Coordinates of C-alpha atoms in Angstrom, one line a residue:
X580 CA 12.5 8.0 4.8
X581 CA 9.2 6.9 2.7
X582 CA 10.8 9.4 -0.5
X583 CA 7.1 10.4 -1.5
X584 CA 7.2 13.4 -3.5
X585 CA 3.8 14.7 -2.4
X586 CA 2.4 14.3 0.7
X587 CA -1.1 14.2 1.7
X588 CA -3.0 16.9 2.3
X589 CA -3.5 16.4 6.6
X590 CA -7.4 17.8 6.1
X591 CA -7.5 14.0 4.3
X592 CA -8.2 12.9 8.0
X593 CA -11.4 15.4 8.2
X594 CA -12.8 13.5 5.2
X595 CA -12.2 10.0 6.9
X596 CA -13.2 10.8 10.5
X597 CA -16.8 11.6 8.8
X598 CA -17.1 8.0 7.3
X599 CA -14.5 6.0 9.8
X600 CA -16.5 2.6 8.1
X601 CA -15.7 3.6 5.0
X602 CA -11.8 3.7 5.4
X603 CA -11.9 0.7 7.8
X604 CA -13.8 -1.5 4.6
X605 CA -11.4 -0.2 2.2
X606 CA -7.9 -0.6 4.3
X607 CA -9.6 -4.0 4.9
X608 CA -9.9 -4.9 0.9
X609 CA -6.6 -3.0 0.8
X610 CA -4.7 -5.5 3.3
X611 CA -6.7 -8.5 0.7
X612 CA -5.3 -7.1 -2.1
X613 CA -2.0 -6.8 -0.6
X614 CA -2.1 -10.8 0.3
X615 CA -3.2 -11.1 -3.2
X616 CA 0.1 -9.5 -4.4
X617 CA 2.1 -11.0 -2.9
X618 CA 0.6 -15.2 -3.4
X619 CA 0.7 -13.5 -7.1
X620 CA 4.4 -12.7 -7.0
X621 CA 5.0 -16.0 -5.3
X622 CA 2.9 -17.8 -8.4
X623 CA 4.6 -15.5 -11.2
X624 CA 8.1 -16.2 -9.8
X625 CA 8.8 -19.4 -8.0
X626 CA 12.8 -19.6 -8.5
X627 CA 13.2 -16.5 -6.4
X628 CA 13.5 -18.9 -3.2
X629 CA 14.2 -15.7 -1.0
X630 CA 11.6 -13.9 -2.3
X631 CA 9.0 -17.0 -2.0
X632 CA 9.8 -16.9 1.6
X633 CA 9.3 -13.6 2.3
X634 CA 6.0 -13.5 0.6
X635 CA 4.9 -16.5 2.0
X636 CA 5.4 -14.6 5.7
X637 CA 3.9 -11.4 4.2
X638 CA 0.9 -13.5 3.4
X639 CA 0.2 -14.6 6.8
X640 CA 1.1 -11.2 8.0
X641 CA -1.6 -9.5 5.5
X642 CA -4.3 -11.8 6.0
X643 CA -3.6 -11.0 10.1
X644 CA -4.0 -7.3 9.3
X645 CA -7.6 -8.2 7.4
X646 CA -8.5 -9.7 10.3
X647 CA -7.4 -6.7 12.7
X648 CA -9.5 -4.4 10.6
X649 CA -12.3 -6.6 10.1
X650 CA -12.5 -7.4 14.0
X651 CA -13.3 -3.5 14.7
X652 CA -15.5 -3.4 11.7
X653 CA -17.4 -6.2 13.7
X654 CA -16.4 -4.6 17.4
X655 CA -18.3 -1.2 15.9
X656 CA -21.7 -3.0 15.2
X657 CA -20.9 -2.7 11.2
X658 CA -20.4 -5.4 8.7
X659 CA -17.7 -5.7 5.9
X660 CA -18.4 -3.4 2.6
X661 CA -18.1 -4.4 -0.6
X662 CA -14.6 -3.6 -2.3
X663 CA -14.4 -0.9 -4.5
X664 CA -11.8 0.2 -7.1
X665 CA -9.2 2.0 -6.5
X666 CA -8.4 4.6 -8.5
X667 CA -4.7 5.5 -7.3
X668 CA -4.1 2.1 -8.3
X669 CA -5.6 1.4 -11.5
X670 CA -3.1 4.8 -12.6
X671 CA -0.1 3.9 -10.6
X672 CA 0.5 0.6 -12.4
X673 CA 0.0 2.6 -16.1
X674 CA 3.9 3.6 -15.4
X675 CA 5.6 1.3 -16.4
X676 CA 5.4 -0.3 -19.9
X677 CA 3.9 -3.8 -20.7
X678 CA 6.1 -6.7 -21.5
X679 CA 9.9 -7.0 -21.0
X680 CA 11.8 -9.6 -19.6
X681 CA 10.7 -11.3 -16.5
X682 CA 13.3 -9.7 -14.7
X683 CA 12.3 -6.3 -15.4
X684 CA 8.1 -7.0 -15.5
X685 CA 9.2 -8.5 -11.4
X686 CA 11.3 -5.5 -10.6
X687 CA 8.7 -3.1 -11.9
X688 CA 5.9 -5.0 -9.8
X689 CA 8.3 -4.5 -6.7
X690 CA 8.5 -1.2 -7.5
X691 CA 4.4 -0.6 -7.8
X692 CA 4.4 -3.0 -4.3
X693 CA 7.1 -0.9 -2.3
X694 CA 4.9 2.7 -3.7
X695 CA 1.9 1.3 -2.3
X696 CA 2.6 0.4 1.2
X697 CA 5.2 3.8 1.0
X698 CA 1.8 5.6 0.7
X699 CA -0.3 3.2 3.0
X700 CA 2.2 3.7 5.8
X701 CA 2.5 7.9 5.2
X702 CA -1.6 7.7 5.2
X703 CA -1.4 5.7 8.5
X704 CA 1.1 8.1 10.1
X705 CA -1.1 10.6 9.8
X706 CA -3.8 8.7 10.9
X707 CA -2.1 8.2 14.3
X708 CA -1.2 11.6 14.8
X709 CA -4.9 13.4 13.6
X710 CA -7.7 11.3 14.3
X711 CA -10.0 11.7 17.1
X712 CA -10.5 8.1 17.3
X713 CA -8.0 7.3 20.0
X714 CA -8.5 3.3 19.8
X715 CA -7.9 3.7 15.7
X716 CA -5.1 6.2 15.9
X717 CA -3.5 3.4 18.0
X718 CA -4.0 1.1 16.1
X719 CA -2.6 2.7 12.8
X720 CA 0.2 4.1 15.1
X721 CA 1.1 0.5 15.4
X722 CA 0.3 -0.7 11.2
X723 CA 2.6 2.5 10.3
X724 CA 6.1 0.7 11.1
X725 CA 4.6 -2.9 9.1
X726 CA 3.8 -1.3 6.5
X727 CA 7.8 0.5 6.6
X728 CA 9.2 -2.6 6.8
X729 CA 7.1 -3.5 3.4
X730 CA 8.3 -1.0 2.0
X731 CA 12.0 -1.0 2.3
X732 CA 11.3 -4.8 1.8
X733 CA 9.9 -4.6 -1.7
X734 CA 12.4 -1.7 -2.8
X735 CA 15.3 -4.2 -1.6
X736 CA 14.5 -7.1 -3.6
X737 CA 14.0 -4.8 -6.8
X738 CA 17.7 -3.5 -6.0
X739 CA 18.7 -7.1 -5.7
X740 CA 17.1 -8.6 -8.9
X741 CA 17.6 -6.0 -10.9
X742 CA 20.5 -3.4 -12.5
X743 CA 20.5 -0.7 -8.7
X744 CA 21.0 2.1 -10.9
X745 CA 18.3 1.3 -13.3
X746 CA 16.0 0.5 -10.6
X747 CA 17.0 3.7 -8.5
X748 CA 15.9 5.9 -11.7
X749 CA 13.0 4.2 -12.2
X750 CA 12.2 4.4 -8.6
X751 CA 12.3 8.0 -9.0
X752 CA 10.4 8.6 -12.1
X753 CA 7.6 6.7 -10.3
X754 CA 8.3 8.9 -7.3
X755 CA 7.2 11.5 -9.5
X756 CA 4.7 10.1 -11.7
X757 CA 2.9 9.3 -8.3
X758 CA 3.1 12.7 -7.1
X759 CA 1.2 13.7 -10.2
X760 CA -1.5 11.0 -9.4
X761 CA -1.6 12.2 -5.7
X762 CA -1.9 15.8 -6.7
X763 CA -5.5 14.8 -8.3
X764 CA -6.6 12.7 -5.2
X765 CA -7.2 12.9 -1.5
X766 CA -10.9 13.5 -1.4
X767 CA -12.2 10.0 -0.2
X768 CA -12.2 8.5 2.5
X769 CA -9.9 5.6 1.4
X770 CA -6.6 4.4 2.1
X771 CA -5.0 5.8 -1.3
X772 CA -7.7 7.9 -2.7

């Protein structure tokens, strides 16, 4: 369903079950970062009405998600990291060129939005199905279909605000291009590294 080229390597949950604070700071900044995207898309492109709406929901849905993952950082006795860069990131959003029209610098930051939380929810699939943490595979048994429904979400309104089979190729190419990044990552215990 997610169309990820590459998947991740399951012994990725080995690495994380050896720093479980680790991933839970970085999904944290990764859920504020996610918030972030979306009040920037909202900023960036008010006469989208529909799409203002959704990200106004997907704010308050983000932020509830922080708070999720920072209440078990809290439950486990641990306090909130610092955030960190991340890497699959910083190279994902070199894909696409700079500049354009706004229509096509909004459909390719839809298309960077709908990759991420494609990859967040494969990471928390297997999350839920390897960890030995029963209480957090539960828990990112239950983030996996949210972060679906993001997904399909941001890939829709690229469809709809842009040319379908321009975006569908593009799609694609960054299908690829990020199967290239993930090839090089998957050694960290963080949600895309």
């Amino acid at each position: 369903m997610l169309g990820l080229k590459l998947p991740t390597d399951p012994r990725w949950v080995n690495i994380v079950e050896k720093n479980i604070e680790e991933i839970l700071t970085d999904h944290a900044f990764c859920e504020q970062k996610a918030t972030s995207t979306a009040i920037s898309l909202i900023v960036s492109f008010p006469e989208y009405t529909e799409l203002v709406q959704e990200m106004t929901a997907l704010v308050k849905e983000e932020m509830s998600h922080f708070k999720m993952v920072h209440d078990i950082i809290i439950e486990r006795g641990w306090t909130l990291g610092r955030d960190r860069r991340d890497d699959y990131v910083i190279q994902l959003i070199r894909f696409f060129p700079k500049g354009g029209s706004r229509t096509t610098q909004l459909v390719h930051r839809l298309l960077y939005a709908a990759l991420i939380e494609a990859r967040s929810c494969e990471r928390f699939r297997l999350l839920s199905e390897e960890l030995q943490d029963k209480e957090l595979a539960t828990f990112y048994r239950n983030l996996m279909a949210s972060e679906a429904n993001h997904y399909t979400m941001f890939l829709g309104f690229a469809r709809k605000y842009g040319n379908k089979k321009e975006v569908d190729t593009k799609w694609q190419q960054l299908l690829e291009y990020e199967a290239e990044i993930m090839s090089n990552l998957g050694t960290q215990e963080t949600i895309h590294g």
